[in-house]
Coordinates of C-alpha atoms in Angstrom, one line a residue:
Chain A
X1 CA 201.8 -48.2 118.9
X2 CA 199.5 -46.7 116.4
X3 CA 198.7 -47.7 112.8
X4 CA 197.8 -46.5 110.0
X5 CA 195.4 -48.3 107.5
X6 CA 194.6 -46.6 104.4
X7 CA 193.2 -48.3 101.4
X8 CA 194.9 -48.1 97.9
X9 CA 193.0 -45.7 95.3
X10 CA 190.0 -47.1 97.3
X11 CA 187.0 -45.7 94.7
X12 CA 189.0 -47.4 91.9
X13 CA 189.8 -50.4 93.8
X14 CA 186.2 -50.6 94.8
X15 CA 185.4 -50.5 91.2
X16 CA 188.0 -53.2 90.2
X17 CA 186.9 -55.9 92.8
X18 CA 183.9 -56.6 90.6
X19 CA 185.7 -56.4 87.4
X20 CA 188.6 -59.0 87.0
X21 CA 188.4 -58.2 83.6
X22 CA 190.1 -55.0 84.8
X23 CA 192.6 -56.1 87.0
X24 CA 196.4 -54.8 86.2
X25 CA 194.0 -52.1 84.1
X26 CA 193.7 -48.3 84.3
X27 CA 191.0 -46.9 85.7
X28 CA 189.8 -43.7 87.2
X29 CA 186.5 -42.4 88.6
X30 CA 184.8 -39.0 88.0
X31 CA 183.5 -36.3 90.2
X32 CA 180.0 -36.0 91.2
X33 CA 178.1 -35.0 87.4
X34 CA 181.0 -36.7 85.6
X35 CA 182.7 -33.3 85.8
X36 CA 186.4 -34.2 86.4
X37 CA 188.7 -37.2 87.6
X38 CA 188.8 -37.8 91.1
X39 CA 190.4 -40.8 91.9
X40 CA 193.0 -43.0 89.7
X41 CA 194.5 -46.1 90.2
X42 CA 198.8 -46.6 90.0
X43 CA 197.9 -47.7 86.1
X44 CA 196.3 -44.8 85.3
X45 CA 198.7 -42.4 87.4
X46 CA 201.4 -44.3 85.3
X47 CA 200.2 -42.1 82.4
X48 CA 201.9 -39.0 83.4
X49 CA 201.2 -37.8 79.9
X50 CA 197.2 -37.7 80.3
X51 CA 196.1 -34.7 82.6
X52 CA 194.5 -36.1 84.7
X53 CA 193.1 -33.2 86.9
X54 CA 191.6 -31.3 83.9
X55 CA 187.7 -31.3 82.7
X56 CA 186.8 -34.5 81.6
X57 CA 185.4 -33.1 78.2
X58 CA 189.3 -32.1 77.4
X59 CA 191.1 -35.2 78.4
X60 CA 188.2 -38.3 77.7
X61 CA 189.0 -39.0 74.0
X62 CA 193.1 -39.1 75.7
X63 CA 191.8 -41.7 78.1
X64 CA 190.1 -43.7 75.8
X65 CA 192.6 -43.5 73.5
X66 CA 195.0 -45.4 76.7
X67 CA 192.2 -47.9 77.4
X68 CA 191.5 -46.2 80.4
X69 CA 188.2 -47.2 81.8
X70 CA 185.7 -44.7 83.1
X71 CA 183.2 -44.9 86.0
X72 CA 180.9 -41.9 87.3
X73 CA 181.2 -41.9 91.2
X74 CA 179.2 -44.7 93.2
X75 CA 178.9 -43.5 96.6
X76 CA 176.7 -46.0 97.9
X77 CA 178.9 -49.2 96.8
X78 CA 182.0 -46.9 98.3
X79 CA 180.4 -46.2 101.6
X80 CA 179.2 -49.6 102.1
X81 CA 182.8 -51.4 100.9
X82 CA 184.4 -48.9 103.5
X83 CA 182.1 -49.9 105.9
X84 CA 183.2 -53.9 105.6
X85 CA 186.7 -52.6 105.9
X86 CA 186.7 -50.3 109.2
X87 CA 184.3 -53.5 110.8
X88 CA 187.3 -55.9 109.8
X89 CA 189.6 -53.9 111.4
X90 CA 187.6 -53.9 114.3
X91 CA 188.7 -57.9 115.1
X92 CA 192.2 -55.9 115.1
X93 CA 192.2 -53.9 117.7
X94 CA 189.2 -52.5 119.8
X95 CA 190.2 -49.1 119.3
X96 CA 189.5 -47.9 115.6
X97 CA 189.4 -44.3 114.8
X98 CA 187.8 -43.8 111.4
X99 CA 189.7 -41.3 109.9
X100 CA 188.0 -40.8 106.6
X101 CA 185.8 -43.3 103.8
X102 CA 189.2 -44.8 103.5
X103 CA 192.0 -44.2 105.9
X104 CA 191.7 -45.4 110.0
X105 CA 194.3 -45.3 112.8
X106 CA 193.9 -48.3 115.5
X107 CA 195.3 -48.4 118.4
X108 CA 197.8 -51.2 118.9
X109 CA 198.9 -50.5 122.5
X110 CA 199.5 -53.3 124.8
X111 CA 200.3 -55.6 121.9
X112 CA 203.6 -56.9 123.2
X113 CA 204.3 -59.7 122.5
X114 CA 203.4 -58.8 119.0
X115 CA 205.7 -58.9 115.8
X116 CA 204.2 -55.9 114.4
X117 CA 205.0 -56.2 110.6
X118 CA 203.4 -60.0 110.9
X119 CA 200.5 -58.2 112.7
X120 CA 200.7 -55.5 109.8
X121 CA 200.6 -58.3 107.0
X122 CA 197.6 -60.0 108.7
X123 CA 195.3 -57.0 109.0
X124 CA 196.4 -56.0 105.3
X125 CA 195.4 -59.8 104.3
X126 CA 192.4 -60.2 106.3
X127 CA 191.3 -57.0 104.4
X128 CA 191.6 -58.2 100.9
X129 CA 190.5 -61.6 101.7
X130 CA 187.4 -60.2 103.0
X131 CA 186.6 -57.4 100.5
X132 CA 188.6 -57.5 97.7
X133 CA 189.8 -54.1 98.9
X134 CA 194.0 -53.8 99.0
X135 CA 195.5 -51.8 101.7
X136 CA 198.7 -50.1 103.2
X137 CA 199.8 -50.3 107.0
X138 CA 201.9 -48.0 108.9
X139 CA 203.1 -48.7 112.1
X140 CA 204.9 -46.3 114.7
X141 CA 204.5 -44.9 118.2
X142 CA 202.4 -41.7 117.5
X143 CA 200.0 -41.0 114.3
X144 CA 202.1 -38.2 112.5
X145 CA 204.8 -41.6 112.3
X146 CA 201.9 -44.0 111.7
X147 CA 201.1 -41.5 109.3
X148 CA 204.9 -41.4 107.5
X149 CA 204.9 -45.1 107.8
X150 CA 202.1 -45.8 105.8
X151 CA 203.5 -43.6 102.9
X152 CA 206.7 -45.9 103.1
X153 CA 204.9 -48.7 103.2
X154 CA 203.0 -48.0 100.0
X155 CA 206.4 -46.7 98.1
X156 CA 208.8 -49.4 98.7
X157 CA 208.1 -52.6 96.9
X158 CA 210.5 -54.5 99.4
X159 CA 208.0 -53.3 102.2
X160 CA 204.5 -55.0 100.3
X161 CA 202.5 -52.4 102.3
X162 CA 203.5 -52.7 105.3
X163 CA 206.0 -50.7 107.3
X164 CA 206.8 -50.4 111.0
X165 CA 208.6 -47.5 112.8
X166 CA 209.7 -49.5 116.0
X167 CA 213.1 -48.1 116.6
X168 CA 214.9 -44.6 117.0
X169 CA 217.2 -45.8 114.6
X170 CA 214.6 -46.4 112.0
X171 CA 212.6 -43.2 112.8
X172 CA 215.6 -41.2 112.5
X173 CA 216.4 -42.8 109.6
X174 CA 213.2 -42.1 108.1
X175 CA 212.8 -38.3 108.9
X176 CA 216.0 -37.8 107.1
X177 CA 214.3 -39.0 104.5
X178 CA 211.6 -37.1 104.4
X179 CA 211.0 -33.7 103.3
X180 CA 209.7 -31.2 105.8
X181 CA 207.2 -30.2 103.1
X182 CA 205.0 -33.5 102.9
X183 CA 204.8 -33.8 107.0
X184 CA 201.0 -34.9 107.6
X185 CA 199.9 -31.0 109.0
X186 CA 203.0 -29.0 107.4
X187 CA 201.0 -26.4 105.7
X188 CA 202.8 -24.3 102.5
X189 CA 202.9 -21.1 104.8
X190 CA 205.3 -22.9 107.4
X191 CA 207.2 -25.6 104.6
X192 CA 207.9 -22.2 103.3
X193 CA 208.9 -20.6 106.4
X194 CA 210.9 -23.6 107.6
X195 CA 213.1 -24.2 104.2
X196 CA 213.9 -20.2 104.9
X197 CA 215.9 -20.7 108.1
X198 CA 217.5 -24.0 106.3
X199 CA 215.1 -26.8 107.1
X200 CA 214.2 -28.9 104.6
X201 CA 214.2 -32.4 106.3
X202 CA 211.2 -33.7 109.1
X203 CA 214.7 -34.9 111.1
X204 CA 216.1 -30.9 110.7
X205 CA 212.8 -29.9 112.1
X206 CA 213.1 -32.3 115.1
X207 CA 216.5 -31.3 116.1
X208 CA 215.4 -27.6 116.5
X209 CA 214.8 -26.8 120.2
X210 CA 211.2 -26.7 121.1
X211 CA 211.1 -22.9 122.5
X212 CA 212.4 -22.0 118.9
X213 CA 209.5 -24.2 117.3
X214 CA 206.5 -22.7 119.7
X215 CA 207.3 -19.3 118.6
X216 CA 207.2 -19.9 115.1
X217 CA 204.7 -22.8 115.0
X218 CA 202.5 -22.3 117.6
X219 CA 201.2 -25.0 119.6
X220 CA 200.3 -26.7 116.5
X221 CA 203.8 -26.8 115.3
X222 CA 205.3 -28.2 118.8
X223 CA 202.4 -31.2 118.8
X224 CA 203.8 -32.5 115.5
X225 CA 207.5 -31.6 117.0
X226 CA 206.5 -34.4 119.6
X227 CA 204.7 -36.9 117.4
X228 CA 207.7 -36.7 115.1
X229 CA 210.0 -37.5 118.0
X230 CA 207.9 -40.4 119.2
X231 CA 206.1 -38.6 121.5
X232 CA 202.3 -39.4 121.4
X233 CA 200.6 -35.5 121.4
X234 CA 197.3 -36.9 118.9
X235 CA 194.6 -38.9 120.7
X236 CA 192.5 -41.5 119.3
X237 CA 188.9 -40.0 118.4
X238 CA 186.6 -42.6 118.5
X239 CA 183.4 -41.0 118.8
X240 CA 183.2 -38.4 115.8
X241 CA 182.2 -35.1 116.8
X242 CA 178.9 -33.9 115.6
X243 CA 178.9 -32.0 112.7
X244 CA 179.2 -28.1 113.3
X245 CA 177.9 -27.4 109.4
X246 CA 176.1 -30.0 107.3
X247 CA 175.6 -28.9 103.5
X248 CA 175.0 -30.2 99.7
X249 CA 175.5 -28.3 96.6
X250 CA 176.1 -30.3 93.2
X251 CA 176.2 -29.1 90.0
X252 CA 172.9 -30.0 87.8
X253 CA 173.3 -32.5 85.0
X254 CA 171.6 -30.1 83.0
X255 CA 171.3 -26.2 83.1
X256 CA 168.1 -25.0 84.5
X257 CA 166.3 -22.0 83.9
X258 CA 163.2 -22.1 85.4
X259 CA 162.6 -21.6 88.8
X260 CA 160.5 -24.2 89.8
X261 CA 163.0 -26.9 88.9
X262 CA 165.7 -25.1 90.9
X263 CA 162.8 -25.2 94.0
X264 CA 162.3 -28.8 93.2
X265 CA 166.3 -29.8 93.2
X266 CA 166.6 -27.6 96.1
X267 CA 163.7 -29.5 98.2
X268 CA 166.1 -32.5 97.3
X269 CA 168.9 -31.5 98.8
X270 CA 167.0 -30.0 102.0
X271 CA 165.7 -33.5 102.6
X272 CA 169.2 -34.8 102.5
X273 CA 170.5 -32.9 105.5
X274 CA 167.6 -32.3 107.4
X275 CA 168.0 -36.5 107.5
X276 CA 171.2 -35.9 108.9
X277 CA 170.4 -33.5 110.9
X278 CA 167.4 -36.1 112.5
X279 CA 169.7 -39.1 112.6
X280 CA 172.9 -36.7 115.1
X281 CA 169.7 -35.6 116.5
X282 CA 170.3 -32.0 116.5
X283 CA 168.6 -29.1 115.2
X284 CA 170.0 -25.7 112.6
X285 CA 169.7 -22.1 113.4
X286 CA 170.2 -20.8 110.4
X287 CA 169.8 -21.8 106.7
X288 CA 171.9 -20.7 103.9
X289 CA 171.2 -21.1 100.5
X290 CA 173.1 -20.0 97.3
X291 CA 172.5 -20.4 93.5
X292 CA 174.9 -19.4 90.6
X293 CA 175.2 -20.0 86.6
X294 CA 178.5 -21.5 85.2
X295 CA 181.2 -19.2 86.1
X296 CA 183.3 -21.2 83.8
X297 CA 181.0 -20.7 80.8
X298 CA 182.0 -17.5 78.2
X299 CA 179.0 -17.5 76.5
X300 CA 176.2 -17.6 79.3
X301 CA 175.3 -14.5 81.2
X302 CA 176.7 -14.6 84.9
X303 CA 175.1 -14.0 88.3
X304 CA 175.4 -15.6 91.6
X305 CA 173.6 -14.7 95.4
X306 CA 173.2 -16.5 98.1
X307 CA 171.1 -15.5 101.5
X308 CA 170.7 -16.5 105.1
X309 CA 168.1 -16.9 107.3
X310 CA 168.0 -17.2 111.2
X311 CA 164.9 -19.9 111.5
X312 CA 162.7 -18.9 114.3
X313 CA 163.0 -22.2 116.1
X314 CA 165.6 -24.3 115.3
X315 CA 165.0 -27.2 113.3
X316 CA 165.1 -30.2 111.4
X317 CA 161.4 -30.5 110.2
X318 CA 162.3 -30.8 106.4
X319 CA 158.9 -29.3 105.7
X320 CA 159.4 -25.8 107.7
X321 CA 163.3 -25.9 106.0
X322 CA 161.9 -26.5 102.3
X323 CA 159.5 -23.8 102.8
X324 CA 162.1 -21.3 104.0
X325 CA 163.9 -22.5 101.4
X326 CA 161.8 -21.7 98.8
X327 CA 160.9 -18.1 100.1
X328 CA 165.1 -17.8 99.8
X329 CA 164.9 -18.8 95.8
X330 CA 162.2 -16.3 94.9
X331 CA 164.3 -13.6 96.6
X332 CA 167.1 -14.4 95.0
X333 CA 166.4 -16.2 91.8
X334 CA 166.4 -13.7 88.4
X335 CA 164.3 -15.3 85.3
X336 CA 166.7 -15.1 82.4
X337 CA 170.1 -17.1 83.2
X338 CA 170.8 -20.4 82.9
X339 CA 171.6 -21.9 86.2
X340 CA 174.2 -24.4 86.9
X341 CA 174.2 -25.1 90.9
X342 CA 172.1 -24.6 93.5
X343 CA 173.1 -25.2 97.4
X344 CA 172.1 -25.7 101.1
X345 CA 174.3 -25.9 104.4
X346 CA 172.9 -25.6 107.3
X347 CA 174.5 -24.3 110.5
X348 CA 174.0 -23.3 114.0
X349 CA 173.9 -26.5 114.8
X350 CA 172.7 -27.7 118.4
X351 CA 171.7 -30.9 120.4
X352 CA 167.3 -31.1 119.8
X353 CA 166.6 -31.3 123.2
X354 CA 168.2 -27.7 123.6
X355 CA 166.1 -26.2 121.2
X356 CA 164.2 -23.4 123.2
X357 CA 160.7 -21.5 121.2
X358 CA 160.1 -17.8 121.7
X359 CA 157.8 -15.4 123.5
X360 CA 155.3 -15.9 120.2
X361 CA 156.1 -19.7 119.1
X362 CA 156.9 -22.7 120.7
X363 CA 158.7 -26.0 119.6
X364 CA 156.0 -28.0 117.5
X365 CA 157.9 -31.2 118.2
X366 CA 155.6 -33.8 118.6
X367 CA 153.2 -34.7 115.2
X368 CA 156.4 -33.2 113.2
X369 CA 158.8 -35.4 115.2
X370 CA 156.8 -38.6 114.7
X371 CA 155.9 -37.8 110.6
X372 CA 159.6 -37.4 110.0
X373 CA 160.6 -40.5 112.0
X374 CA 158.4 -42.2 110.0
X375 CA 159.9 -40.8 106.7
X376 CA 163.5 -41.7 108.0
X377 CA 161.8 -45.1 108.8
X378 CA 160.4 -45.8 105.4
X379 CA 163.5 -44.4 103.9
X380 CA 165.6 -46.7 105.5
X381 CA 164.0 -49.5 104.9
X382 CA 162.6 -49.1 101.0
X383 CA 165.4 -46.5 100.0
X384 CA 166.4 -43.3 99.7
X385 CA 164.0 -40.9 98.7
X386 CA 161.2 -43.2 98.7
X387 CA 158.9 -40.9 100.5
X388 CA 159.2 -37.6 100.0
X389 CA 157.7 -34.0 100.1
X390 CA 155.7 -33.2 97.5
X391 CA 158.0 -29.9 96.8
X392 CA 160.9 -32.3 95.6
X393 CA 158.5 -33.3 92.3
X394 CA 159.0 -36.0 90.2
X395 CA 161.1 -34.1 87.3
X396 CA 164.5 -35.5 88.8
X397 CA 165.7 -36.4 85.3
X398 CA 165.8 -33.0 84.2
X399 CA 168.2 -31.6 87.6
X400 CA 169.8 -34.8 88.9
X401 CA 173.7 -35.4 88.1
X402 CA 175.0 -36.8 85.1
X403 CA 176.2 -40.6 86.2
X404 CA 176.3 -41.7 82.9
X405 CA 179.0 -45.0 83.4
X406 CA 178.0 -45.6 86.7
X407 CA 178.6 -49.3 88.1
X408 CA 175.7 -51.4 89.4
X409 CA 175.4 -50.9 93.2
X410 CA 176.4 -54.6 93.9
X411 CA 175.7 -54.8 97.7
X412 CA 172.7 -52.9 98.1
X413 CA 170.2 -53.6 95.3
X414 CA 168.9 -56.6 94.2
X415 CA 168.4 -55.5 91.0
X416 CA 172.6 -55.0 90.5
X417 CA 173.7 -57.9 91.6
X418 CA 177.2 -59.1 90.3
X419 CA 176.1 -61.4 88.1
X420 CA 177.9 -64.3 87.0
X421 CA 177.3 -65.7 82.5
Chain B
X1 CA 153.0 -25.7 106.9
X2 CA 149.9 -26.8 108.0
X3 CA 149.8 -30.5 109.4
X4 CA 146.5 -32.8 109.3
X5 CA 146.6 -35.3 111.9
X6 CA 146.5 -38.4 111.0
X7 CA 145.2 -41.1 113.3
X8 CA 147.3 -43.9 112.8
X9 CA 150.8 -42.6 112.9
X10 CA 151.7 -43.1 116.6
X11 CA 151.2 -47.4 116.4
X12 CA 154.2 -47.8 113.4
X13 CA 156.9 -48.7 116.6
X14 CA 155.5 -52.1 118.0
X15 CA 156.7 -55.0 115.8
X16 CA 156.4 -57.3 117.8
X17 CA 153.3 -56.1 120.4
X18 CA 151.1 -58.1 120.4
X19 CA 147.3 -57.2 119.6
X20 CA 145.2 -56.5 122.4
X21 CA 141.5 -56.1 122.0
X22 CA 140.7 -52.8 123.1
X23 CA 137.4 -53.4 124.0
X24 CA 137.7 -55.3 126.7
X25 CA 141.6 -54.9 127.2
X26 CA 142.2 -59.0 127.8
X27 CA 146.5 -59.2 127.1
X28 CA 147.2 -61.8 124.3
X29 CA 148.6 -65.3 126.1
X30 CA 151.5 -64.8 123.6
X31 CA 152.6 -61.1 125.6
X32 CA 156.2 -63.1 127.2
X33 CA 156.5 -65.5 124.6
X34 CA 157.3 -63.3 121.0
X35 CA 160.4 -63.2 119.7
X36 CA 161.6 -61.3 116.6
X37 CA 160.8 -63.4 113.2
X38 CA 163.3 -65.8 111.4
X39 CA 165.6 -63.7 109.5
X40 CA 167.6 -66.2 107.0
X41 CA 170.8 -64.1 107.3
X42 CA 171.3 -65.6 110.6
X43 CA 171.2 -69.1 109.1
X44 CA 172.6 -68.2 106.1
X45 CA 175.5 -65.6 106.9
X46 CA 178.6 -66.0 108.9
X47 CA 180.8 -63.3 108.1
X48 CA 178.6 -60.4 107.0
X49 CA 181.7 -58.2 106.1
X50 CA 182.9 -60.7 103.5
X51 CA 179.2 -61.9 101.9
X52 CA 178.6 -60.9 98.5
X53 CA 175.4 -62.0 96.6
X54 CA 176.0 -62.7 92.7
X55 CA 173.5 -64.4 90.5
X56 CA 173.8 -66.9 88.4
X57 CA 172.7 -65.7 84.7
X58 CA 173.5 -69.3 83.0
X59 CA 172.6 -72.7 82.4
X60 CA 175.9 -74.2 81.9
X61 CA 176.3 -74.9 85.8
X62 CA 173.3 -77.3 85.9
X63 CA 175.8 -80.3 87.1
X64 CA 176.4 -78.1 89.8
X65 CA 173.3 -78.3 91.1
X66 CA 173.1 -74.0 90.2
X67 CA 169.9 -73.1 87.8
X68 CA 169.7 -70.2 85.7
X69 CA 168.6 -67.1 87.9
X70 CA 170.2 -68.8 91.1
X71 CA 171.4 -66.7 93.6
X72 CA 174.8 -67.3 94.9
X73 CA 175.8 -66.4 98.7
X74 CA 179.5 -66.5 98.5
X75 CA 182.0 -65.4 101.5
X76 CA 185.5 -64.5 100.9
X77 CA 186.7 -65.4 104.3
X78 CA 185.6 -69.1 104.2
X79 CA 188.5 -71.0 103.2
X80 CA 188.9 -72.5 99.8
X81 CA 189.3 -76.5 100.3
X82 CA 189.1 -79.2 98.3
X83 CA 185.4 -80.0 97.0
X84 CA 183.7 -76.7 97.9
X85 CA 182.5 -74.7 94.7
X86 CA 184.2 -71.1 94.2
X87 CA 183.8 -68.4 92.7
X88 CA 187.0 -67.6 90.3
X89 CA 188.5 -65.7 87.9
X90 CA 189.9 -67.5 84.5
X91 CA 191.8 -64.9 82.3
X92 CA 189.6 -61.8 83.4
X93 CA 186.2 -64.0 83.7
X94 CA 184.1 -64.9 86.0
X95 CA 183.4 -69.0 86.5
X96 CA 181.9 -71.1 89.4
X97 CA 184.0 -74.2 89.9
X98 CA 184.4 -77.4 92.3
X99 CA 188.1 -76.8 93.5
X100 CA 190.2 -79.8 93.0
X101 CA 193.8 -80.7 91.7
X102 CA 192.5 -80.9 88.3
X103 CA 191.2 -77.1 88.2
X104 CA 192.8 -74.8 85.4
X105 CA 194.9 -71.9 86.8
X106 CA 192.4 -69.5 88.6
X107 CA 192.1 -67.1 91.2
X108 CA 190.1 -67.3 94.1
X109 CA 187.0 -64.7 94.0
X110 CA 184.9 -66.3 96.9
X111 CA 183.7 -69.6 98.3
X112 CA 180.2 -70.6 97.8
X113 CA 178.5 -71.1 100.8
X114 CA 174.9 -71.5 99.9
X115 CA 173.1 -71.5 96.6
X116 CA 169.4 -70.1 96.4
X117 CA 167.6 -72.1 93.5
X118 CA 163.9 -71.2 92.3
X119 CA 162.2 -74.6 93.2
X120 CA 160.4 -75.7 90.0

């Protein structure tokens, strides 16, 4: 058996722990630069009549208007919260697959002598008990069930979060239930295709014969055809694979004109993946960078480019990638607009030791290797962006995002500790 | 981008080596004896997934033994018996109580488990 644990709107829950005073409350957080809303608690999705998903500009006087509380987006207190949680599930099972900042499957197989739904409720206790954090658990044989599960579990106040598929009666039970369309891996393309030939249930769908189902779903389509019928076709993934693209582009809190701001910004964001990049330990093959006004915006002239480069050598040195960088921004960059976003992603991504030189260069690993481990070191251990490359400046007030009612970063700074008056 | 050297870059790793005079190259007695340095979460932390910090901002806790600009260790998972100070909420508010039969409604935030007091 496989479940399911996914935590409820976990950025506004994270918010919430810290603020009793908002308990029962509305509250939603915003995008990176305050832009839109990005998560919502059940209060505020109760107020069907706000819109949530539009600018914030159009819909913040609405929301304060409903006593909705705002917060910009913490990252930092999120990541660390979600780490608490995945490490209390580990004394759950010893098998946990991290599926995302909020949701994990873990393997419950061998637990036999288990009452699942008691197992269920202790892992969703343990959890708030420990964090603050409240969470949903669905239990069933494969993941695409685990999956359903966990969307019963949180639906169904007679369930209180947890929900266990443990017989055929009950699975059957539940894919009639369940509309084809909101199957975890049910694209709109096949939902669409599937309602045509008069499917419109997951149980329909399982009842199909499976030579029917490859030809029109591909093997894709005959994996979730087993997992639906209790068939396990989705392995746990324990170690995440390494990252095939690694990237950053946010939108600057203010718009920038001058190019040496944009270089600066840019130089930011190079140091944050090339960090990556050292601590998978692999090496990129090419960098891309792109810049662009506000598309959005009718009264600002518009133009966007973007360019590649193949790097000679592959690398991670984040002084060779700023410099290439920057000779990417004074090709592209036009004096005269006023720029809203500038990005980096860097591909071509391979393991360092396979990182070959040419006939004319070779790999300069070792004084680079040791200057940047002793960046990520300091880094690390006094903060992010404590030491830096002289290219990212020291005008950050004038490019970084707009946070403007973000929370104090509770677990990680001294300086924003909870505080108790 | 051209690189300058500098010297001392390649000794940061060695926390814990201990210092050998170079002249002469004579080990330090200490070389099998070193161990890594006290670190108080050890002591201080149980349950690291479950330990938040708060300070204390107040005076009005002084019978508690809790001064004004105390830190407060406080794990969630330690249960909440009788006679151990918590951290609860009273209508929306944060309060540090003993927990006995005599408390007010509350709910549980956290268990104090140590309190870190500026010694005066």
């Amino acid at each position: 058996m496989i479940a399911l644990v996914d935590c409820n709107s976990f950025y506004a829950s994270c918010e919430q722990v810290f603020r009793p005073d908002l308990w029962g409350k509305p509250v939603v957080v915003l995008s990176n630069n305050d832009g839109c809303v990005i998560a919502a608690n059940r209060e505020a999705k109760a107020l069907t009549q706000i819109p949530m998903f539009e600018p914030i500009f159009k819909i913040k006087n609405l929301l304060k208007a409903n006593n909705v509380t705002l917060f910009s987006s913490n990252y930092t207190l999120y990541g660390e919260l979600s780490i608490r949680v995945m490490n209390t599930l580990r004394d759950f099972s010893p098998r946990v697959e991290i599926y995302s900042i909020d949701e994990s499957f873990i393997d419950l197989d061998g637990f036999i002598n288990t009452d699942l739904k008691d197992y269920g409720n202790k892992i969703k206790e343990t959890i708030f008990r420990n964090t603050g954090i409240p969470t949903g658990v669905g239990i069933a044989p494969t993941k695409v069930l685990a999956k359903l599960a966990n969307k019963i579990a949180k639906k169904g106040p007679e369930h209180d979060h947890v929900f266990v598929i443990d017989t055929d009666i009950k699975r059957i039970d539940v894919l009639k239930n369940t509309e084809i369309k909101s199957i975890w891996g049910i694209g709109r393309q096949h939902a669409i295709k599937l309602q045509n030939v008069g499917i419109y249930t997951a149980y329909q769908f399982t009842e199909m014969p499976l030579p029917w189902v490859r030809k029109e779903l591909t093997v894709v389509g005959e994996r979730l055809w087993r997992e639906l019928r209790g068939e396990a076709c989705l392995n746990m993934i324990e170690i995440p694979k390494p990252k095939k693209g690694i990237g950053t582009a946010k939108s600057f809190g203010h718009k920038l004109e001058s190019l040496s701001l944009i270089q600066e910004a840019c130089a930011y964001y190079i140091s944050e993946v090339s960090e990556v990049l050292r601590a998978q330990k692999t090496c990129a093959m090419y960098l891309h960078v792109f810049l662009h006004t506000n598309s959005f915006s009718t009264s600002d002239k518009q133009y966007r480019n973007k360019r590649t480069v193949t790097l000679a050598i592959p690398t991670n040195n984040t002084f060779t990638l700023i410099t290439e960088a920057n000779k990417i921004l004074r090709e592209i960059y036009k004096p005269g607009y006023r720029y809203k976003k500038v990005g980096v992603n860097l591909t071509g991504i391979i393991p360092e030791a396979y990182v070959q030189g040419n006939l004319f260069e070779s790999p300069k690993t070792d004084q680079y290797k040791e200057l940047m481990q002793l960046v990520d070191s300091l880094n690390s251990k006094y903060g992010k962006g404590k030491v830096s490359s002289g290219s990212t400046g020291t005008r950050m007030k004038q490019w970084e995002l707009v946070k403007a009612d973000r929370s104090p970063r509770f677990t990680t700074q001294w300086a924003e500790l909870l505080t108790v008056k | 981008m051209k690189l300058t050297t500098i010297g001392k870059l390649a000794r940061k790793e060695h926390r814990h080596k201990p210092g050998i005079a170079e002249q002469t190259g004579f080990p330090s007695p200490a070389t099998h004896y070193l161990e890594p340095t006290i670190d108080l979460h050890q002591e201080l932390i149980t349950n690291a997934d479950a330990t938040f910090f708060v300070r204390m901002e107040s005076t009005e806790y002084k019978h508690l033994k809790i001064h004004n600009d105390a830190v407060l260790i406080i794990d969630r998972s330690t249960p909440a018996l009788k006679g151990k100070l918590a951290l609860v909420v009273i209508e929306g508010d944060f309060s540090v109580i003993r927990i006995s039969e005599g408390n007010p409604t509350f709910t549980l935030w956290g268990v104090i488990t140590y309190i870190i007091n500026k010694a005066v």
